[in-house]
Coordinates of C-alpha atoms in Angstrom, one line a residue:
M1 CA -0.1 0.0 0.1
I2 CA 1.2 3.5 -0.8
L3 CA 0.1 6.8 1.1
G4 CA 1.2 10.2 0.7
D5 CA 0.8 13.4 -1.3
S6 CA 1.4 14.1 -5.2
F7 CA 4.8 12.6 -5.0
A8 CA 3.2 9.2 -4.5
A9 CA -0.1 9.9 -6.4
D10 CA -1.4 8.3 -9.5
W11 CA 0.8 10.6 -12.2
S12 CA -0.8 8.9 -15.1
V13 CA -3.9 10.8 -14.6
K14 CA -2.4 14.0 -15.5
Y15 CA 0.7 12.9 -17.5
K16 CA -0.1 10.3 -20.2
D17 CA 3.2 9.9 -21.4
Y18 CA 5.0 9.1 -18.1
P19 CA 3.2 6.7 -15.7
G20 CA 5.2 7.6 -12.5
W21 CA 6.9 5.3 -9.9
V22 CA 3.8 3.9 -8.4
N23 CA 2.4 2.6 -11.6
L24 CA 5.7 1.2 -12.5
L25 CA 5.5 -0.6 -9.2
A26 CA 2.1 -1.9 -10.1
K27 CA 3.2 -3.7 -13.3
E28 CA 5.3 -6.0 -10.7
Y29 CA 3.2 -6.0 -7.6
N30 CA -0.2 -5.8 -6.4
V31 CA -0.3 -2.1 -5.3
V32 CA -3.1 -0.1 -3.4
N33 CA -2.4 3.4 -3.8
L34 CA -4.4 5.7 -1.5
A35 CA -2.2 8.9 -2.2
M36 CA -3.6 12.1 -3.1
A37 CA -2.4 15.4 -4.7
G38 CA -2.5 18.0 -2.0
A39 CA -2.5 16.0 0.8
G40 CA -0.6 17.1 4.1
E41 CA 0.6 14.9 7.1
Y42 CA -3.0 14.8 8.8
K43 CA -4.5 13.6 5.5
V44 CA -2.0 11.0 5.2
Y45 CA -2.6 9.8 8.7
K46 CA -6.5 9.6 7.7
Q47 CA -5.6 7.5 4.5
L48 CA -3.6 4.9 7.0
T49 CA -6.5 5.0 9.3
S50 CA -9.2 4.4 6.6
I51 CA -7.9 0.8 6.2
K52 CA -9.6 -1.8 8.5
D53 CA -7.0 -4.5 8.3
L54 CA -3.4 -3.4 7.8
T55 CA -2.2 -7.2 8.2
E56 CA -3.6 -7.7 4.6
F57 CA -0.4 -5.8 3.2
D58 CA 2.9 -6.9 3.2
L59 CA 4.6 -3.4 2.9
I60 CA 3.2 0.1 3.6
L61 CA 5.0 2.8 1.9
V62 CA 4.6 6.5 3.2
A63 CA 5.6 9.5 1.1
H64 CA 5.8 12.4 3.7
C65 CA 4.7 15.8 3.0
S66 CA 6.2 19.3 3.6
P67 CA 5.9 19.9 7.2
W68 CA 4.5 23.2 6.4
R69 CA 1.4 21.8 4.3
L70 CA -1.5 22.2 6.9
S71 CA -4.8 20.5 6.7
T72 CA -8.1 22.8 6.3
R73 CA -11.6 22.1 5.8
R74 CA -11.5 23.1 2.0

């Protein structure tokens, strides 16, 4: 599973010519990607807590964000 901000998000949505590192991993492994552009540390934490059973994953990769990125309601 991959959590994080735009660095770990699915780049193929925006850039058709370059799939991004997450999609390159997905070609070889079963990847669940919850990363989202604009996410701050709190949002990444919420991504993690949204999973009911973390034991179903062999590995969890967390792409940390800038500590200055703050979560807001909008």
